[in-house]
Each structure stands twice: as C-alpha cells, then as structure tokens.
Amino acid sequence: MTTITAPLAPEAPPSDARPGAVAVENFSFWYGPKQALFDISLDLVPREVTALIGPSGCGKSTFLRSINRMHDLLPGTRSTGRILLDGEDVLDRSVDVVQLRQRIGMVFQRSNPFPRSIYDNVAWGPRLNRRPSRSALDEIVEQALRRAALWDEVKDRLRTSALGLSGGQQQRLCIARALANEPEVLLLDEPASALDPIATQRIEELLWELKKELTIVIVTHNLQQAGRVSDRTAFFYLGELIEHGPTDQLFTAPREERTEAYITGRFG
Amino acid sequence: MTSRAPRRSIRARRARSAAMVALTVVAALLATLPLVLILGLLLKQGASSLNWAFFTAMPKPVGETGGGMANALAGTLMLIAIASAIGLPVGIGAGMYLAEHRGGRLASVVRFLSDVLNGLPSIVVGIFAWQFLVRPVKHFSALAGGIALAAMMIPLVARATEEMIRLVPNSLREAALALGYPRWRTSLTVVLRTALPGIVTGALVAVARIAGETAPLLFTAFGNQFWSTSLTQPISALPLQIFSYAISPYEEWHSLAWAGALVLLALVLVISLIARYVTRSRFGHGHD
C-alpha cells in the first residue's frame, strides 16, 4: 500500500480561520405526518470526527441530510429547532442553500461519480462556484486529489472516465470532489459500506488526515469503524439521540442500557 | 413426494420447449420479412433509375426523359429542419418537465395528451394544420408543413426524453446538489447531459419517423414542381413527389417514384443507423 501523505493545500488558510462548528438545538424532523427525529441536541466539534451509530431506520441519515438541507427536495418534510453552523441557523429560509452546500460537503453511501473524466468530476464544484482560471483549476484539482489520497493513482489518467476507477477509488474521488469546494464540514453517509476491507482502511486513514482541517460527521453501521475513526460517537435509536460522548467512553462505559445493548450486539 | 419426475415427462417438456422456441424464431423472421421484401423490391425497381441526375436535376415535363427530384430532396431536408427546429426544443423541454415533475397533476395531463397526440392519425394532424396555418393565409407553405411535422415529432421526443431522464440515477442528482448546484443547473448540466445520448437517439428516431410522412404534408406543404426554399411557398417533399409520380399514367415517372422510394428508405435507414451508434456509445462520453 502506498503511504498516505497529507500535504496541506498551500493556499489553505490556517485551520483556526475555519471553525466549522455545528450546534444542533432541539431539532425535530417529519416526513409528512411521520416524525423521524425527536428533539435532537448535539454539538459537532471542529477538527474531530463524530460518528453516528444506531440500527437501520433510526434517523442517522435523516439527521445527516438535515445538516446540508438535502431534504429540501422532498415535498412534505418539515422540521423544528435549529442547526447552527458557525452561529448561523442553516434551516433559516434566508440561508442560500447553494452556498450552504458548498460549505458542507457530502459523500454518499454509493459512490456517485459523474460519468465524465476524473478531472471534470473534481473540477465540478469549483467551476461553478469560483470560476477559477485554467491553471488555478489544475491546482485545485491536484490539491483535492492529494488530500483525498488519490493523486498518485490517477495523476496519469485524469482525462479518462471516472467510471473506470475501482469502487474504493471512486469513493475517494467523491471525497476529492467534495474537498475541491473547500468545505468546512464533511458529511459521510456510510461511505465504506460497499467497499472491501482494504479500501475501507484507506478511507478511514484518510479521515484521520482530513479531520485536522474539517468537522467530520460519519454515519456508520460498523461499530468497529466508529471505534476506529471517531473522537465522539452519538447513538440514535428510533429517532431519538439516546447518548453521545467521547467514543472511548461510550464504548467502554455507556450510561444508557440501550446503548450498551446495541454496542454489545444484543439488537440492531 | 416422489424424488423426481419420470423420464418421459422431461422429454415431453423439452419437446414443448423446443417447439415454442421454434415458433418465436418463425415470428422473429416474419417480423423482419416485410422490410426485407420492401428493400428487395425497391432495389429491383428503383436502382435502375437511380443516377446522379436523380439527386441534382429538376423534374422534367411529361414526355421528356430523364430528370430528377432535386427539389423534393431539398424540400424534405428543409421540412425536417423546420420540424426539428420547433419540435426538438419543445419536445425535450416537455420531456424534462414530465421527468422532473413525474407525480404532478399537470404532468400526468400532459403525458396523457402527448400519448393521444402520438396516436393521432397523421392525416388529422394535416387537416388541423391546414385549418389553422393554410386557410387563414390562403396558400400552402413550407412552414405549415414543417409545423405539422413538428406536431408529430413533439410527443415522440417528449416521451423519449422523459424515459431517458428517468434512467439517470438519483444519486447523480444528489451528488450535484450536494456540491452546491442549484436545481435548474443540476437538471441542465448533470441530468440532461447524462441523458443526452439517449435523447439524441430519440430525436433521430423521431426525425426518421417524420421524414417519410406524407399525410400531414398533403394540405400544408402541398408539393411543388419547381425549386423553392421559401418558407411561405409550397414546397416539394420526397413522399409527396413519390405519391404524385406513382399515381401518374407515365412509365418514366413510375420508375422515378421507385427511385424516390428507395432514397427515402435509405435516408431513414441511415438516420436509424446513426441513432443506433449514438445509443451504443451512451456511457462512453468520449473518454476511454
């Protein structure tokens, strides 16, 4: 395996300049008449990885998608409470969802590269949002691919189709694509669930590097993965946040019985 | 339960299976038979009159030998151009609307009406165009013919576009939205571009379909024995020319009609082949 280098983008501002703190306050969410999330309050700390765990259908993904307002597309959804990004409520109607999504990147469960070249995939966001010069764009693409630990594997085939990459490479490409927007927060919805162990390991190592600059939130069904990659863990069950805290503590000394039952594999 | 079926029943089952397969093979051959016969007949009857003059020369008066269908060829190309210029943007736009608002009430009304329009006999489209585009101005025109053809094209293109856009995975839409793309831009750059080869195929199939239409042109483009590229004048078209030559009493014109039919078939065949080629390279996009 190639070693993972983490060259910080030279033009990237020092990490203090990019707080990316997310504070969720009494957030509830409904799909039509069905309430999916109940009064969630949770702080997502910058430069840490927060893992969201819990059985299927417990609201982890719903919660994750609320942070960058992916639910806006679905008719009939509504919410109460606040989700503050650096002190600003992202749910407020006045917030431009387009700008919001540039500050909060997202990686999905199934890798979803556009059926275009590797280069075009990474350049997608910057092209729209910042309109850089050609050489600046080359630089942005290279930096994003380096940060996603993909550069060495694709630097000689940037103009070939992204669909020719392996599953793990495609997922790292999707991470690079999100990073090219210079987000403050990165949301990952079970990013490794469709990958083999080696590819999964690479993604996890990558998160260790990326959290030096970003707020990272990862939904995972894999408890070992949550234990490996996260600083904090939040346990969701039936739309409620049962317990959250430092990962070590939650896994070794859970306060709630339901948490213990879940992490010891008694249900889920 | 007995452990397995007796041998004889397996043999009988295999025989039935073979008979069914044979029947479908026969049906498949019968399905292609008309095209093969038509092509053979046209080649036999039309190839002899097909020469360079057919494409470059104007029709000759009765009694003179030779002459071609240059005006009809140009007219057909022009009618296709007019129909495409109107039918493609409207059809593709309507298809995008249908795909992106699939559940909406207006969408289901539009979808139903476009299916009705698609099933409308082409002569009815022709009469309609005559009533609204020819009668008021009191003369036939290429524009009226092109619009009549466009009306036939729109439902075909709209439904093809809708189907192709529906095939674009939702994950791609989400990917673009999550990168901060506004919805309209996501539709245009990601969804439409991904569906584009399929839409091009649909458009070409629609063009092939209208290229040979006669009925909508009878009372609109009307036909013209002379060279014309004016939008407001009657214009000739291959199917119209074939029709008038074929029902004429002159042997010379009959063979020209055969040649015209052969050219028309070749035109449709070429368009269909291009459509096939575009479909095959659907997910290639020039890379790899």
PDB file of N, CA and C in Angstrom, chain A residues 10-90:
ATOM      1  N   PRO A  10      -1.343  24.569   0.035  1.00  0.00           N
ATOM      2  CA  PRO A  10      -0.520  25.717   0.416  1.00  0.00           C
ATOM      3  C   PRO A  10      -1.338  26.989   0.602  1.00  0.00           C
ATOM      4  N   GLU A  11      -2.403  27.120  -0.232  1.00  0.00           N
ATOM      5  CA  GLU A  11      -3.164  28.351  -0.120  1.00  0.00           C
ATOM      6  C   GLU A  11      -4.264  28.251   0.936  1.00  0.00           C
ATOM      7  N   ALA A  12      -4.376  27.055   1.551  1.00  0.00           N
ATOM      8  CA  ALA A  12      -5.439  26.893   2.537  1.00  0.00           C
ATOM      9  C   ALA A  12      -5.158  27.762   3.765  1.00  0.00           C
ATOM     10  N   PRO A  13      -6.166  28.419   4.249  1.00  0.00           N
ATOM     11  CA  PRO A  13      -5.955  29.258   5.430  1.00  0.00           C
ATOM     12  C   PRO A  13      -5.675  28.381   6.638  1.00  0.00           C
ATOM     13  N   PRO A  14      -5.047  28.930   7.670  1.00  0.00           N
ATOM     14  CA  PRO A  14      -4.798  28.151   8.875  1.00  0.00           C
ATOM     15  C   PRO A  14      -6.106  27.647   9.455  1.00  0.00           C
ATOM     16  N   SER A  15      -6.039  26.496  10.091  1.00  0.00           N
ATOM     17  CA  SER A  15      -7.271  25.827  10.449  1.00  0.00           C
ATOM     18  C   SER A  15      -8.145  26.630  11.417  1.00  0.00           C
ATOM     19  N   ASP A  16      -7.524  27.525  12.161  1.00  0.00           N
ATOM     20  CA  ASP A  16      -8.324  28.311  13.104  1.00  0.00           C
ATOM     21  C   ASP A  16      -9.311  29.222  12.375  1.00  0.00           C
ATOM     22  N   ALA A  17      -8.941  29.585  11.139  1.00  0.00           N
ATOM     23  CA  ALA A  17      -9.790  30.514  10.414  1.00  0.00           C
ATOM     24  C   ALA A  17     -11.069  29.843   9.936  1.00  0.00           C
ATOM     25  N   ARG A  18     -11.160  28.498  10.094  1.00  0.00           N
ATOM     26  CA  ARG A  18     -12.320  27.822   9.549  1.00  0.00           C
ATOM     27  C   ARG A  18     -12.972  26.996  10.636  1.00  0.00           C
ATOM     28  N   PRO A  19     -13.740  27.636  11.480  1.00  0.00           N
ATOM     29  CA  PRO A  19     -14.284  26.935  12.637  1.00  0.00           C
ATOM     30  C   PRO A  19     -15.123  25.713  12.245  1.00  0.00           C
ATOM     31  N   GLY A  20     -16.156  25.919  11.430  1.00  0.00           N
ATOM     32  CA  GLY A  20     -16.990  24.777  11.035  1.00  0.00           C
ATOM     33  C   GLY A  20     -17.686  24.104  12.204  1.00  0.00           C
ATOM     34  N   ALA A  21     -17.996  24.882  13.224  1.00  0.00           N
ATOM     35  CA  ALA A  21     -18.675  24.300  14.375  1.00  0.00           C
ATOM     36  C   ALA A  21     -20.166  24.195  14.101  1.00  0.00           C
ATOM     37  N   VAL A  22     -20.718  23.007  14.342  1.00  0.00           N
ATOM     38  CA  VAL A  22     -22.145  22.808  14.138  1.00  0.00           C
ATOM     39  C   VAL A  22     -22.801  22.533  15.491  1.00  0.00           C
ATOM     40  N   ALA A  23     -23.798  23.332  15.805  1.00  0.00           N
ATOM     41  CA  ALA A  23     -24.529  23.116  17.050  1.00  0.00           C
ATOM     42  C   ALA A  23     -25.985  22.845  16.719  1.00  0.00           C
ATOM     43  N   VAL A  24     -26.454  21.664  17.087  1.00  0.00           N
ATOM     44  CA  VAL A  24     -27.840  21.289  16.806  1.00  0.00           C
ATOM     45  C   VAL A  24     -28.637  21.477  18.094  1.00  0.00           C
ATOM     46  N   GLU A  25     -29.733  22.213  17.975  1.00  0.00           N
ATOM     47  CA  GLU A  25     -30.519  22.516  19.175  1.00  0.00           C
ATOM     48  C   GLU A  25     -31.964  22.098  18.983  1.00  0.00           C
ATOM     49  N   ASN A  26     -32.408  21.145  19.763  1.00  0.00           N
ATOM     50  CA  ASN A  26     -33.814  20.710  19.799  1.00  0.00           C
ATOM     51  C   ASN A  26     -34.385  20.475  18.413  1.00  0.00           C
ATOM     52  N   PHE A  27     -33.659  19.731  17.626  1.00  0.00           N
ATOM     53  CA  PHE A  27     -34.061  19.525  16.241  1.00  0.00           C
ATOM     54  C   PHE A  27     -35.009  18.324  16.132  1.00  0.00           C
ATOM     55  N   SER A  28     -36.188  18.593  15.533  1.00  0.00           N
ATOM     56  CA  SER A  28     -37.131  17.514  15.242  1.00  0.00           C
ATOM     57  C   SER A  28     -37.460  17.565  13.762  1.00  0.00           C
ATOM     58  N   PHE A  29     -37.795  16.397  13.201  1.00  0.00           N
ATOM     59  CA  PHE A  29     -37.985  16.334  11.756  1.00  0.00           C
ATOM     60  C   PHE A  29     -39.121  15.390  11.408  1.00  0.00           C
ATOM     61  N   TRP A  30     -39.921  15.792  10.432  1.00  0.00           N
ATOM     62  CA  TRP A  30     -41.065  14.989  10.000  1.00  0.00           C
ATOM     63  C   TRP A  30     -41.016  14.712   8.501  1.00  0.00           C
ATOM     64  N   TYR A  31     -41.294  13.454   8.113  1.00  0.00           N
ATOM     65  CA  TYR A  31     -41.620  13.139   6.715  1.00  0.00           C
ATOM     66  C   TYR A  31     -43.139  13.101   6.654  1.00  0.00           C
ATOM     67  N   GLY A  32     -43.749  14.151   6.147  1.00  0.00           N
ATOM     68  CA  GLY A  32     -45.207  14.177   6.165  1.00  0.00           C
ATOM     69  C   GLY A  32     -45.690  14.064   7.602  1.00  0.00           C
ATOM     70  N   PRO A  33     -46.634  13.131   7.871  1.00  0.00           N
ATOM     71  CA  PRO A  33     -47.150  13.014   9.238  1.00  0.00           C
ATOM     72  C   PRO A  33     -46.202  12.235  10.154  1.00  0.00           C
ATOM     73  N   LYS A  34     -45.217  11.554   9.581  1.00  0.00           N
ATOM     74  CA  LYS A  34     -44.381  10.668  10.385  1.00  0.00           C
ATOM     75  C   LYS A  34     -43.164  11.411  10.924  1.00  0.00           C
ATOM     76  N   GLN A  35     -43.064  11.426  12.259  1.00  0.00           N
ATOM     77  CA  GLN A  35     -41.919  12.105  12.860  1.00  0.00           C
ATOM     78  C   GLN A  35     -40.715  11.164  12.839  1.00  0.00           C
ATOM     79  N   ALA A  36     -39.598  11.651  12.290  1.00  0.00           N
ATOM     80  CA  ALA A  36     -38.415  10.802  12.144  1.00  0.00           C
ATOM     81  C   ALA A  36     -37.350  11.131  13.178  1.00  0.00           C
ATOM     82  N   LEU A  37     -37.316  12.366  13.642  1.00  0.00           N
ATOM     83  CA  LEU A  37     -36.307  12.759  14.632  1.00  0.00           C
ATOM     84  C   LEU A  37     -36.998  13.511  15.764  1.00  0.00           C
ATOM     85  N   PHE A  38     -36.581  13.212  16.983  1.00  0.00           N
ATOM     86  CA  PHE A  38     -37.226  13.792  18.156  1.00  0.00           C
ATOM     87  C   PHE A  38     -36.225  14.611  18.962  1.00  0.00           C
ATOM     88  N   ASP A  39     -36.354  15.934  18.879  1.00  0.00           N
ATOM     89  CA  ASP A  39     -35.685  16.804  19.831  1.00  0.00           C
ATOM     90  C   ASP A  39     -34.196  16.460  20.011  1.00  0.00           C
ATOM     91  N   ILE A  40     -33.470  16.526  18.896  1.00  0.00           N
ATOM     92  CA  ILE A  40     -32.044  16.196  18.946  1.00  0.00           C
ATOM     93  C   ILE A  40     -31.236  17.440  19.306  1.00  0.00           C
ATOM     94  N   SER A  41     -30.367  17.315  20.281  1.00  0.00           N
ATOM     95  CA  SER A  41     -29.404  18.374  20.565  1.00  0.00           C
ATOM     96  C   SER A  41     -28.023  17.745  20.594  1.00  0.00           C
ATOM     97  N   LEU A  42     -27.117  18.324  19.805  1.00  0.00           N
ATOM     98  CA  LEU A  42     -25.807  17.678  19.640  1.00  0.00           C
ATOM     99  C   LEU A  42     -24.828  18.708  19.094  1.00  0.00           C
ATOM    100  N   ASP A  43     -23.626  18.721  19.649  1.00  0.00           N
ATOM    101  CA  ASP A  43     -22.585  19.595  19.114  1.00  0.00           C
ATOM    102  C   ASP A  43     -21.616  18.776  18.274  1.00  0.00           C
ATOM    103  N   LEU A  44     -21.331  19.289  17.065  1.00  0.00           N
ATOM    104  CA  LEU A  44     -20.344  18.643  16.212  1.00  0.00           C
ATOM    105  C   LEU A  44     -19.098  19.510  16.257  1.00  0.00           C
ATOM    106  N   VAL A  45     -18.037  18.944  16.779  1.00  0.00           N
ATOM    107  CA  VAL A  45     -16.863  19.742  17.131  1.00  0.00           C
ATOM    108  C   VAL A  45     -15.884  19.793  15.967  1.00  0.00           C
ATOM    109  N   PRO A  46     -15.390  21.000  15.659  1.00  0.00           N
ATOM    110  CA  PRO A  46     -14.411  21.130  14.588  1.00  0.00           C
ATOM    111  C   PRO A  46     -13.151  20.319  14.873  1.00  0.00           C
ATOM    112  N   ARG A  47     -12.548  19.820  13.811  1.00  0.00           N
ATOM    113  CA  ARG A  47     -11.324  19.025  13.888  1.00  0.00           C
ATOM    114  C   ARG A  47     -11.512  17.767  14.737  1.00  0.00           C
ATOM    115  N   GLU A  48     -12.732  17.276  14.704  1.00  0.00           N
ATOM    116  CA  GLU A  48     -12.994  15.974  15.309  1.00  0.00           C
ATOM    117  C   GLU A  48     -13.892  15.187  14.371  1.00  0.00           C
ATOM    118  N   VAL A  49     -13.858  13.872  14.525  1.00  0.00           N
ATOM    119  CA  VAL A  49     -14.783  13.018  13.778  1.00  0.00           C
ATOM    120  C   VAL A  49     -15.890  12.593  14.735  1.00  0.00           C
ATOM    121  N   THR A  50     -17.115  12.881  14.331  1.00  0.00           N
ATOM    122  CA  THR A  50     -18.253  12.410  15.112  1.00  0.00           C
ATOM    123  C   THR A  50     -18.915  11.278  14.349  1.00  0.00           C
ATOM    124  N   ALA A  51     -19.070  10.142  15.010  1.00  0.00           N
ATOM    125  CA  ALA A  51     -19.731   9.005  14.368  1.00  0.00           C
ATOM    126  C   ALA A  51     -21.172   8.937  14.836  1.00  0.00           C
ATOM    127  N   LEU A  52     -22.090   8.698  13.891  1.00  0.00           N
ATOM    128  CA  LEU A  52     -23.495   8.483  14.232  1.00  0.00           C
ATOM    129  C   LEU A  52     -23.771   6.996  14.064  1.00  0.00           C
ATOM    130  N   ILE A  53     -24.144   6.335  15.156  1.00  0.00           N
ATOM    131  CA  ILE A  53     -24.422   4.902  15.063  1.00  0.00           C
ATOM    132  C   ILE A  53     -25.859   4.641  15.482  1.00  0.00           C
ATOM    133  N   GLY A  54     -26.308   3.425  15.179  1.00  0.00           N
ATOM    134  CA  GLY A  54     -27.673   3.042  15.534  1.00  0.00           C
ATOM    135  C   GLY A  54     -28.219   2.090  14.495  1.00  0.00           C
ATOM    136  N   PRO A  55     -29.278   1.367  14.835  1.00  0.00           N
ATOM    137  CA  PRO A  55     -29.837   0.405  13.880  1.00  0.00           C
ATOM    138  C   PRO A  55     -30.455   1.104  12.666  1.00  0.00           C
ATOM    139  N   SER A  56     -30.743   0.321  11.628  1.00  0.00           N
ATOM    140  CA  SER A  56     -31.334   0.878  10.412  1.00  0.00           C
ATOM    141  C   SER A  56     -32.641   1.597  10.725  1.00  0.00           C
ATOM    142  N   GLY A  57     -32.862   2.691  10.034  1.00  0.00           N
ATOM    143  CA  GLY A  57     -34.130   3.392  10.185  1.00  0.00           C
ATOM    144  C   GLY A  57     -34.257   4.173  11.477  1.00  0.00           C
ATOM    145  N   CYS A  58     -33.120   4.446  12.142  1.00  0.00           N
ATOM    146  CA  CYS A  58     -33.205   5.137  13.420  1.00  0.00           C
ATOM    147  C   CYS A  58     -33.046   6.642  13.259  1.00  0.00           C
ATOM    148  N   GLY A  59     -32.829   7.101  12.021  1.00  0.00           N
ATOM    149  CA  GLY A  59     -32.769   8.542  11.802  1.00  0.00           C
ATOM    150  C   GLY A  59     -31.376   9.114  11.616  1.00  0.00           C
ATOM    151  N   LYS A  60     -30.355   8.246  11.587  1.00  0.00           N
ATOM    152  CA  LYS A  60     -28.982   8.761  11.428  1.00  0.00           C
ATOM    153  C   LYS A  60     -28.834   9.537  10.123  1.00  0.00           C
ATOM    154  N   SER A  61     -29.250   8.884   9.028  1.00  0.00           N
ATOM    155  CA  SER A  61     -29.085   9.524   7.723  1.00  0.00           C
ATOM    156  C   SER A  61     -29.985  10.749   7.599  1.00  0.00           C
ATOM    157  N   THR A  62     -31.188  10.651   8.141  1.00  0.00           N
ATOM    158  CA  THR A  62     -32.099  11.792   8.117  1.00  0.00           C
ATOM    159  C   THR A  62     -31.440  12.992   8.801  1.00  0.00           C
ATOM    160  N   PHE A  63     -30.817  12.709   9.934  1.00  0.00           N
ATOM    161  CA  PHE A  63     -30.140  13.767  10.676  1.00  0.00           C
ATOM    162  C   PHE A  63     -28.992  14.349   9.848  1.00  0.00           C
ATOM    163  N   LEU A  64     -28.195  13.456   9.277  1.00  0.00           N
ATOM    164  CA  LEU A  64     -27.045  13.897   8.486  1.00  0.00           C
ATOM    165  C   LEU A  64     -27.489  14.786   7.321  1.00  0.00           C
ATOM    166  N   ARG A  65     -28.549  14.340   6.644  1.00  0.00           N
ATOM    167  CA  ARG A  65     -29.014  15.086   5.478  1.00  0.00           C
ATOM    168  C   ARG A  65     -29.672  16.402   5.843  1.00  0.00           C
ATOM    169  N   SER A  66     -30.097  16.515   7.100  1.00  0.00           N
ATOM    170  CA  SER A  66     -30.684  17.778   7.523  1.00  0.00           C
ATOM    171  C   SER A  66     -29.632  18.869   7.600  1.00  0.00           C
ATOM    172  N   ILE A  67     -28.388  18.451   7.890  1.00  0.00           N
ATOM    173  CA  ILE A  67     -27.347  19.451   8.143  1.00  0.00           C
ATOM    174  C   ILE A  67     -27.045  20.255   6.883  1.00  0.00           C
ATOM    175  N   ASN A  68     -27.083  19.606   5.706  1.00  0.00           N
ATOM    176  CA  ASN A  68     -26.890  20.418   4.495  1.00  0.00           C
ATOM    177  C   ASN A  68     -28.178  20.542   3.677  1.00  0.00           C
ATOM    178  N   ARG A  69     -29.283  20.288   4.353  1.00  0.00           N
ATOM    179  CA  ARG A  69     -30.608  20.525   3.781  1.00  0.00           C
ATOM    180  C   ARG A  69     -30.877  19.763   2.499  1.00  0.00           C
ATOM    181  N   MET A  70     -30.448  18.515   2.452  1.00  0.00           N
ATOM    182  CA  MET A  70     -30.768  17.705   1.282  1.00  0.00           C
ATOM    183  C   MET A  70     -32.257  17.367   1.244  1.00  0.00           C
ATOM    184  N   HIS A  71     -32.931  17.557   2.374  1.00  0.00           N
ATOM    185  CA  HIS A  71     -34.364  17.259   2.394  1.00  0.00           C
ATOM    186  C   HIS A  71     -35.192  18.302   1.657  1.00  0.00           C
ATOM    187  N   ASP A  72     -34.577  19.430   1.342  1.00  0.00           N
ATOM    188  CA  ASP A  72     -35.325  20.482   0.645  1.00  0.00           C
ATOM    189  C   ASP A  72     -36.039  19.944  -0.583  1.00  0.00           C
ATOM    190  N   LEU A  73     -35.465  18.888  -1.172  1.00  0.00           N
ATOM    191  CA  LEU A  73     -36.030  18.343  -2.405  1.00  0.00           C
ATOM    192  C   LEU A  73     -37.326  17.589  -2.171  1.00  0.00           C
ATOM    193  N   LEU A  74     -37.446  17.003  -0.968  1.00  0.00           N
ATOM    194  CA  LEU A  74     -38.596  16.137  -0.716  1.00  0.00           C
ATOM    195  C   LEU A  74     -39.786  16.978  -0.322  1.00  0.00           C
ATOM    196  N   PRO A  75     -40.897  16.791  -1.003  1.00  0.00           N
ATOM    197  CA  PRO A  75     -42.090  17.515  -0.595  1.00  0.00           C
ATOM    198  C   PRO A  75     -42.625  16.949   0.713  1.00  0.00           C
ATOM    199  N   GLY A  76     -43.231  17.793   1.531  1.00  0.00           N
ATOM    200  CA  GLY A  76     -43.914  17.312   2.720  1.00  0.00           C
ATOM    201  C   GLY A  76     -43.046  17.147   3.943  1.00  0.00           C
ATOM    202  N   THR A  77     -41.782  17.548   3.861  1.00  0.00           N
ATOM    203  CA  THR A  77     -40.948  17.447   5.059  1.00  0.00           C
ATOM    204  C   THR A  77     -40.986  18.758   5.827  1.00  0.00           C
ATOM    205  N   ARG A  78     -40.852  18.674   7.171  1.00  0.00           N
ATOM    206  CA  ARG A  78     -40.741  19.900   7.950  1.00  0.00           C
ATOM    207  C   ARG A  78     -39.925  19.619   9.197  1.00  0.00           C
ATOM    208  N   SER A  79     -39.473  20.682   9.818  1.00  0.00           N
ATOM    209  CA  SER A  79     -38.611  20.499  10.973  1.00  0.00           C
ATOM    210  C   SER A  79     -38.813  21.639  11.944  1.00  0.00           C
ATOM    211  N   THR A  80     -38.419  21.385  13.190  1.00  0.00           N
ATOM    212  CA  THR A  80     -38.369  22.455  14.191  1.00  0.00           C
ATOM    213  C   THR A  80     -36.995  22.400  14.850  1.00  0.00           C
ATOM    214  N   GLY A  81     -36.660  23.455  15.572  1.00  0.00           N
ATOM    215  CA  GLY A  81     -35.348  23.521  16.205  1.00  0.00           C
ATOM    216  C   GLY A  81     -34.356  24.251  15.320  1.00  0.00           C
ATOM    217  N   ARG A  82     -33.104  24.203  15.728  1.00  0.00           N
ATOM    218  CA  ARG A  82     -32.087  24.950  14.992  1.00  0.00           C
ATOM    219  C   ARG A  82     -30.858  24.085  14.740  1.00  0.00           C
ATOM    220  N   ILE A  83     -30.224  24.342  13.596  1.00  0.00           N
ATOM    221  CA  ILE A  83     -28.919  23.750  13.327  1.00  0.00           C
ATOM    222  C   ILE A  83     -27.994  24.916  13.001  1.00  0.00           C
ATOM    223  N   LEU A  84     -27.098  25.234  13.933  1.00  0.00           N
ATOM    224  CA  LEU A  84     -26.252  26.413  13.769  1.00  0.00           C
ATOM    225  C   LEU A  84     -24.908  26.005  13.193  1.00  0.00           C
ATOM    226  N   LEU A  85     -24.556  26.640  12.063  1.00  0.00           N
ATOM    227  CA  LEU A  85     -23.215  26.469  11.509  1.00  0.00           C
ATOM    228  C   LEU A  85     -22.475  27.776  11.757  1.00  0.00           C
ATOM    229  N   ASP A  86     -21.463  27.731  12.590  1.00  0.00           N
ATOM    230  CA  ASP A  86     -20.741  28.942  12.991  1.00  0.00           C
ATOM    231  C   ASP A  86     -21.723  30.020  13.445  1.00  0.00           C
ATOM    232  N   GLY A  87     -22.720  29.598  14.177  1.00  0.00           N
ATOM    233  CA  GLY A  87     -23.644  30.552  14.772  1.00  0.00           C
ATOM    234  C   GLY A  87     -24.825  30.936  13.917  1.00  0.00           C
ATOM    235  N   GLU A  88     -24.859  30.453  12.661  1.00  0.00           N
ATOM    236  CA  GLU A  88     -25.946  30.839  11.762  1.00  0.00           C
ATOM    237  C   GLU A  88     -26.871  29.644  11.543  1.00  0.00           C
ATOM    238  N   ASP A  89     -28.172  29.878  11.649  1.00  0.00           N
ATOM    239  CA  ASP A  89     -29.118  28.772  11.523  1.00  0.00           C
ATOM    240  C   ASP A  89     -29.268  28.357  10.058  1.00  0.00           C
ATOM    241  N   VAL A  90     -28.814  27.152   9.732  1.00  0.00           N
ATOM    242  CA  VAL A  90     -28.853  26.725   8.330  1.00  0.00           C
ATOM    243  C   VAL A  90     -30.274  26.460   7.858  1.00  0.00           C
TER     244      VAL A  90
END
